[in-house]
Amino acid sequence: MMDIFFDLSVRSVRLNFLRSLLASIGIVIGVVAISSMGMLGTNMQLSVKDQLSANVNTVMISSDVVKIRTTANVSTTSSGIDKSTLNDIESSAGQNQVIPIHRTSTQFTIGSTDGRGSIYGLDPNDIPKFLTVDQGSLTKGGSDVLVGATIASNFNLNVGSRIKIGPSNTANRPVVRVAGILTARGIASDGVNADTAIIVPDLWYTDHYGDKDVYDQVNVIVQNVDTISDVESAIDKKVNRNTQIVRISDASSRLTSITATLGTITTFIMAIGGISLVVAAVSIFNVMMMSVKERVQEIGILLSIGTEKGEVRRMFLYEAIILGLIGAIVGGICSFVIGYSVVNAMLGNTTYFFRPESLIYIPYGMVIGVVVCIISGMYPAWMASNMDPIDALRSE
Amino acid sequence: MSQEPLIRLTDVSKVYHLESGDFTALDHVSLDIQENEFVAIMGPSGSGKSTMMNHLGILDVPTAGALYIDGKDVAKLTALERTHMRRDMIGYIFQKFYLIPLLTAYENVEYPLILKYKKRDTTGKAAEMLTAVGIDEHMSAHRPNQLSGGQQQRVAIARALINEPRILLCDEPTGNLDRKTGFQIMDILINLHKHGKTVILVTHDPKIAEYAHRIIELEDGRIVGS
Ligand SMILES: Nc1ncnc2c1ncn2[C@@H]1O[C@H](COP(=O)(O)OP(=O)(O)OP(=O)(O)O)[C@@H](O)[C@H]1O
Ligand SMILES: [Mg+2]
């Protein structure tokens, strides 16, 4: 070994092996707490991010203008995007897919059970652009519809099932036939919550609800997600050139705020883990003070034969670093195992555990553990180096 | 003598401030020691012999008066300069040996070399020095607590000599040893003096003091005879 002071520290730690080991356990616990909390938080963030970012490439456009219309002597307020606005959107969206969407909510009856859900009216050609069919096939038009996974399982729907649309007290309700059942898509960040919806062809929709050429929402699916803000501003410039006609949004801002919130939570739970390191710091400090007190005469010898104060300081800091490294290495290994179990238990899924963003918390926790040890060792080391050599020599 | 002395104390006093009042351990001591002198310091217990040695060894600084070593005013040096002077100019041999318990005999002797050159010794000097004081290779690997008193003192002498100091301070080096071993240690010191070292020796034993050129007698912190 190059440095005799390091050698001395190693020997001192070995001489008091049990005591040193016990002090290191505090560091182990601290490192495990910080790393596994950090990993848990990151895994949470990553899984939420992946769930939400599925449709993050979609720009949602809805109307900002409320129109009052009179249909069959009933005046209804609605906000819609009209044909000319849609044309403007299409012309400013470039190569990207533009999907006009009709939406309303309705009651329906399946067999003898009544239910309630959304109805989306979509061009049958647009449906496969963002929805996938789990069973059956896509609708080709007419009164063939698709149903969301939640509705399908709640009402035991199969391909070929019939649904009566409209409140149960109305006569001559239209009947649609289930052509396919959609794959569950969870929280959709493109505004199309298909799981609890019935997707009907746009012609069927306008036949029954009117609203021809007036859409409730227009989605633009952007091919390259990095250009999303350019697309948004192009649409904004064209459509909202005089007055605010449509509201343009996408999921990325929501995603950012959710991940930021999760990040804050992660930091907070890591800080709680960090408290255990404070306890560890106290025990390291205690052990270092004991080591200094026990070795007063040795320190006197070192100083009296010409050891520099800095060298004495270094010797004790090495000791603190050794304790820290033992704690950090053991803690790092434990973090891996415990972190994996915690993530598995809390999230039920460890897909993201081995990602660098998640594993980085292990070295991160280890470094913090060692730094805490160095800080705890600073005062004892300083005290040792500032002893009066004669007083130190005289002590027994 | 016109030659500048290696060590000069002018009116040196050391006062310890205790709760029971001030205690004067050295009381206006003036003394010159030339290069290659062999000086014995004698006096009853508590007369200030060790206090004087600690001043000569630059472990302590006078409360009043001036101490010059090799022409330098010790009080004017920085702490680091004093440390380096201790390391390079002075070999200190203690009654209680004061070897570093965690190091082997060999490493104890190598240690001052490491302090000086900031690296492990590869010249074999430490091993040579141990042989010179009569510690064989097998013994060199022992820790201090595995050695006899005489062996420990030999190791301590080797450690004191390794950086070729000009001044050798020996505070009752034979005090913890039997008579026979004590004389063996004295033979080593006499031999070193013959090779040009300035040796300052504290002893209670008049037989041992006989080896010296000059005997300084201390009593209550004052020089009462030389
Ligand atoms: N650090 C100190 N604080 C207070 N008093 C001290 C201190 N060091 C020495 N003394 C006092 O100074 C006096 C001289 O002590 P010193 O150790 O020099 O005596 P000595 O001549 O070496 O004695 P001995 O032969 O027993 O070793 C003693 O009375 C001692 O109590
Ligand atoms: Mg003494």
XYZ file of C-alpha atoms in Angstrom, chain A:
396
model
C 0.000 0.000 0.000
C 1.320 3.397 -0.982
C 0.199 5.527 1.901
C 1.247 4.598 5.408
C -1.585 6.696 6.838
C -4.082 4.643 4.916
C -2.396 1.517 6.262
C -2.683 2.854 9.781
C -6.367 3.568 9.283
C -7.035 0.113 7.888
C -5.267 -1.447 10.866
C -7.177 0.702 13.295
C -10.490 -0.286 11.712
C -9.444 -3.930 11.814
C -8.413 -3.656 15.439
C -11.891 -2.399 16.307
C -13.638 -4.467 13.706
C -16.924 -5.073 15.482
C -17.329 -1.471 16.542
C -16.562 -0.239 13.039
C -18.941 -2.731 11.528
C -21.783 -1.628 13.790
C -21.173 2.001 12.895
C -21.225 1.074 9.223
C -24.614 -0.586 9.558
C -26.095 2.871 10.021
C -24.621 3.876 6.697
C -25.903 0.681 5.092
C -29.432 1.502 6.235
C -29.129 5.101 5.078
C -27.830 4.121 1.656
C -30.568 1.513 1.251
C -33.236 4.010 2.317
C -32.091 6.703 -0.091
C -31.441 4.396 -3.036
C -34.586 2.325 -2.814
C -36.786 5.378 -2.250
C -35.154 7.042 -5.220
C -35.587 3.961 -7.349
C -39.205 3.552 -6.288
C -39.974 7.155 -7.199
C -38.207 6.893 -10.517
C -39.941 3.658 -11.406
C -43.251 5.321 -10.600
C -42.360 8.242 -12.843
C -41.192 6.022 -15.658
C -44.301 3.877 -15.661
C -46.658 6.861 -15.530
C -44.672 8.539 -18.259
C -44.844 5.494 -20.491
C -48.584 5.155 -19.945
C -49.226 8.779 -20.723
C -46.788 9.268 -23.522
C -48.590 6.696 -25.697
C -50.708 9.465 -27.256
C -48.421 12.336 -26.495
C -47.989 12.910 -30.212
C -51.584 14.051 -30.518
C -52.671 17.677 -30.710
C -56.209 18.175 -29.402
C -58.244 20.986 -30.875
C -61.604 21.952 -29.459
C -63.827 24.898 -30.017
C -63.676 27.928 -27.843
C -66.846 29.455 -29.246
C -70.239 28.564 -27.892
C -72.991 28.424 -30.494
C -76.679 28.384 -29.876
C -78.615 26.289 -32.329
C -82.204 25.342 -32.580
C -82.896 21.765 -33.576
C -86.518 20.611 -33.654
C -87.608 23.672 -31.723
C -85.242 22.859 -28.859
C -82.457 25.351 -28.451
C -79.191 23.727 -27.465
C -75.870 25.307 -26.699
C -72.906 23.583 -28.155
C -69.442 24.363 -29.195
C -68.198 22.927 -32.402
C -65.558 23.178 -35.017
C -67.117 23.927 -38.349
C -66.132 22.800 -41.823
C -64.123 25.885 -42.693
C -62.132 25.698 -39.484
C -61.481 22.024 -40.203
C -60.205 22.976 -43.644
C -57.881 25.517 -42.071
C -56.614 22.895 -39.660
C -56.070 20.412 -42.474
C -54.168 22.886 -44.551
C -51.898 23.928 -41.697
C -51.322 20.384 -40.400
C -49.209 19.425 -43.402
C -48.489 15.713 -43.721
C -49.929 14.898 -40.299
C -53.169 12.953 -39.841
C -56.218 15.055 -39.066
C -59.055 13.266 -37.318
C -62.402 15.045 -36.854
C -64.366 13.661 -33.938
C -68.057 13.819 -33.022
C -68.861 13.140 -29.432
C -71.863 13.005 -27.213
C -73.048 10.928 -24.336
C -76.081 8.749 -24.288
C -78.058 6.099 -22.542
C -78.353 2.710 -24.140
C -79.822 -0.686 -23.499
C -78.172 -4.040 -24.005
C -80.595 -6.918 -23.689
C -82.571 -5.698 -20.734
C -79.793 -3.755 -19.016
C -79.596 0.012 -19.281
C -76.286 1.798 -19.423
C -74.705 5.152 -20.086
C -71.580 6.051 -21.993
C -70.010 8.208 -24.658
C -70.593 7.914 -28.326
C -67.838 8.898 -30.698
C -68.587 9.429 -34.331
C -65.540 8.736 -36.447
C -64.805 8.228 -40.100
C -64.292 4.414 -40.339
C -61.012 5.098 -42.160
C -59.711 7.141 -39.241
C -60.402 4.511 -36.585
C -57.348 2.277 -37.206
C -55.085 5.336 -37.080
C -55.251 5.393 -33.288
C -57.485 2.594 -32.075
C -56.909 -1.133 -32.219
C -59.440 -3.903 -32.281
C -59.035 -6.765 -29.862
C -61.884 -8.993 -31.053
C -63.976 -8.921 -34.190
C -63.231 -6.451 -36.921
C -63.318 -2.760 -37.730
C -66.543 -1.180 -38.775
C -67.089 -0.625 -42.462
C -69.982 1.735 -41.889
C -73.717 1.366 -41.569
C -74.770 0.474 -38.061
C -71.703 -1.628 -37.278
C -69.998 -0.181 -34.239
C -67.001 -0.801 -32.011
C -67.243 -0.904 -28.229
C -64.658 -0.103 -25.586
C -63.110 -2.798 -23.446
C -64.781 -1.672 -20.220
C -68.274 -1.581 -21.673
C -67.693 -4.912 -23.352
C -66.698 -6.632 -20.166
C -69.332 -4.895 -17.994
C -72.170 -5.850 -20.321
C -70.753 -9.163 -21.524
C -70.781 -7.956 -25.096
C -69.628 -10.148 -27.937
C -69.121 -9.546 -31.593
C -72.620 -9.496 -33.042
C -74.343 -8.225 -29.884
C -77.019 -5.575 -30.367
C -77.264 -2.288 -28.539
C -80.305 -0.015 -28.428
C -79.159 3.605 -28.379
C -81.104 6.282 -26.528
C -83.079 6.604 -23.305
C -85.174 3.520 -22.593
C -88.461 5.475 -22.566
C -88.182 6.543 -26.189
C -89.854 4.594 -28.898
C -88.190 3.266 -32.028
C -84.706 3.388 -30.733
C -81.990 2.751 -33.305
C -80.139 -0.520 -32.915
C -76.457 -0.995 -33.654
C -74.477 -4.183 -34.004
C -71.097 -4.763 -32.333
C -68.550 -5.430 -35.081
C -65.522 -5.402 -32.820
C -64.268 -4.850 -29.309
C -61.404 -2.408 -28.807
C -58.206 -3.076 -26.899
C -58.184 -1.381 -23.498
C -56.221 1.874 -23.711
C -56.394 3.221 -20.159
C -56.162 6.938 -19.535
C -56.069 8.330 -23.040
C -54.192 11.558 -23.336
C -55.738 12.358 -26.722
C -59.175 12.960 -25.226
C -60.718 9.811 -26.696
C -61.692 7.702 -23.701
C -62.665 4.728 -25.783
C -62.831 2.176 -22.968
C -66.248 3.403 -21.844
C -67.465 4.425 -25.295
C -69.276 3.210 -28.323
C -67.535 4.177 -31.556
C -69.992 4.655 -34.415
C -69.377 5.551 -38.065
C -69.594 9.321 -38.630
C -72.533 8.916 -41.041
C -74.534 6.978 -38.488
C -73.713 9.711 -35.957
C -74.819 12.636 -38.133
C -77.918 10.708 -39.223
C -78.992 10.391 -35.619
C -77.576 13.448 -33.917
C -77.292 15.970 -36.733
C -74.160 18.087 -36.411
C -73.079 17.416 -39.969
C -69.809 19.220 -40.607
C -69.635 20.364 -37.014
C -67.111 18.524 -34.882
C -66.626 18.439 -31.150
C -62.922 17.854 -31.357
C -60.266 17.539 -33.998
C -57.128 15.539 -33.282
C -53.933 15.934 -35.228
C -51.582 12.979 -34.907
C -48.085 14.317 -35.387
C -45.655 11.979 -37.111
C -42.592 13.394 -35.370
C -43.341 14.280 -31.755
C -40.540 16.837 -31.699
C -42.426 18.998 -34.186
C -45.584 19.078 -32.086
C -45.182 22.673 -30.981
C -44.478 23.805 -34.565
C -47.670 22.112 -35.710
C -49.583 23.721 -32.879
C -48.347 27.177 -33.665
C -49.052 26.728 -37.380
C -52.639 25.777 -36.589
C -52.956 28.577 -34.091
C -51.692 31.125 -36.593
C -54.055 30.004 -39.271
C -57.213 29.275 -37.315
C -57.014 31.806 -34.539
C -55.744 34.568 -36.791
C -58.470 37.065 -35.904
C -60.208 35.769 -32.859
C -59.717 32.880 -30.552
C -61.768 30.160 -32.231
C -60.176 26.947 -31.055
C -58.271 25.797 -28.060
C -55.154 23.794 -28.870
C -53.583 21.480 -26.354
C -51.554 18.341 -26.064
C -50.705 15.845 -23.359
C -47.114 16.881 -23.030
C -47.779 19.731 -20.626
C -49.942 17.490 -18.479
C -47.252 14.842 -18.646
C -44.638 17.375 -17.598
C -46.644 18.487 -14.628
C -47.421 14.947 -13.509
C -43.805 13.873 -13.754
C -42.727 17.049 -11.973
C -45.126 16.255 -9.145
C -43.842 12.703 -8.955
C -40.304 14.087 -8.942
C -41.152 16.227 -5.943
C -42.651 13.243 -4.176
C -39.511 11.233 -4.941
C -37.289 13.930 -3.486
C -39.486 14.087 -0.420
C -39.422 10.366 0.284
C -35.690 10.333 -0.336
C -35.305 13.095 2.217
C -37.169 10.925 4.694
C -34.711 8.159 3.864
C -31.964 10.714 4.384
C -32.980 11.113 8.013
C -31.623 7.654 8.659
C -28.297 8.922 7.351
C -28.322 11.644 9.983
C -28.594 8.910 12.597
C -25.765 7.098 10.826
C -23.685 10.264 10.847
C -24.039 10.482 14.613
C -22.868 6.909 15.077
C -19.899 7.419 12.760
C -19.021 10.586 14.624
C -19.219 8.686 17.887
C -16.961 5.896 16.684
C -14.462 8.366 15.279
C -14.357 10.264 18.567
C -13.765 6.996 20.392
C -10.980 6.152 17.997
C -9.339 9.531 18.561
C -9.708 9.310 22.345
C -8.240 5.801 22.437
C -5.289 6.785 20.340
C -4.294 10.005 22.067
C -0.872 8.709 22.975
C -0.313 7.368 19.489
C -1.267 10.766 18.099
C 1.249 12.307 20.514
C 3.934 9.973 19.175
C 3.098 10.765 15.576
C 3.145 14.510 16.188
C 6.287 14.475 18.311
C 8.397 12.702 15.716
C 7.490 15.149 12.984
C 4.148 14.137 11.495
C 2.370 17.107 9.982
C -1.060 18.045 11.290
C -2.479 17.482 7.824
C -1.134 13.943 7.824
C -2.783 13.148 11.148
C -6.014 14.621 9.828
C -5.718 12.515 6.726
C -5.242 9.370 8.768
C -8.532 9.881 10.583
C -10.380 10.953 7.483
C -9.233 7.747 5.800
C -10.731 5.876 8.699
C -14.042 7.643 8.172
C -13.851 6.929 4.440
C -13.167 3.239 5.085
C -16.223 3.041 7.353
C -18.183 4.890 4.686
C -17.009 2.607 1.901
C -17.846 -0.540 3.837
C -21.292 0.881 4.532
C -21.740 2.118 0.977
C -20.696 -1.125 -0.706
C -22.815 -3.333 1.522
C -25.582 -0.750 1.271
C -25.305 -0.681 -2.517
C -25.692 -4.434 -2.769
C -28.614 -4.418 -0.324
C -30.204 -1.515 -2.208
C -30.240 -3.568 -5.351
C -32.058 -6.442 -3.696
C -34.317 -4.379 -1.435
C -35.005 -1.760 -4.091
C -36.075 -4.485 -6.501
C -38.412 -6.010 -3.925
C -39.899 -2.650 -2.954
C -40.531 -1.655 -6.569
C -42.008 -5.056 -7.265
C -44.250 -4.898 -4.212
C -45.395 -1.307 -4.698
C -45.739 -1.137 -8.471
C -46.187 -4.789 -9.265
C -43.866 -4.407 -12.191
C -40.113 -4.125 -12.519
C -39.848 -3.303 -16.212
C -38.225 0.001 -15.443
C -36.007 -1.146 -12.561
C -32.982 -1.854 -14.725
C -33.156 1.438 -16.575
C -30.121 3.674 -15.943
C -32.395 6.434 -14.565
C -33.501 4.005 -11.878
C -30.237 2.192 -11.120
C -28.331 5.486 -10.870
C -29.818 5.867 -7.383
C -27.586 3.081 -6.109
C -24.270 4.867 -6.787
C -26.015 8.075 -5.827
C -26.959 6.703 -2.397
C -23.482 5.219 -1.990
C -21.770 8.532 -2.681
C -24.043 10.293 -0.208
C -23.200 7.627 2.381
C -19.455 8.133 1.946
C -19.803 11.922 1.975
C -21.799 11.744 5.202
C -18.978 9.693 6.734
C -16.353 12.169 5.640
C -18.339 15.033 7.123
C -18.812 13.106 10.374
C -15.087 12.367 10.505
C -14.016 15.948 9.959
C -14.299 17.215 13.495
C -12.642 14.178 15.126
C -9.809 14.380 12.592
C -9.388 18.070 13.223
C -9.372 17.469 16.965
C -6.688 14.790 16.639
C -4.431 16.941 14.514
C -4.652 19.900 16.867
C -3.614 18.056 19.986
C -0.627 19.292 21.896
C 2.008 16.585 21.368
C 3.343 16.748 24.918
C -0.093 16.520 26.518
C -0.972 13.719 24.152
C 2.211 11.797 24.978
C 1.616 12.120 28.721
C -1.880 10.648 28.504
C -2.116 6.977 29.294
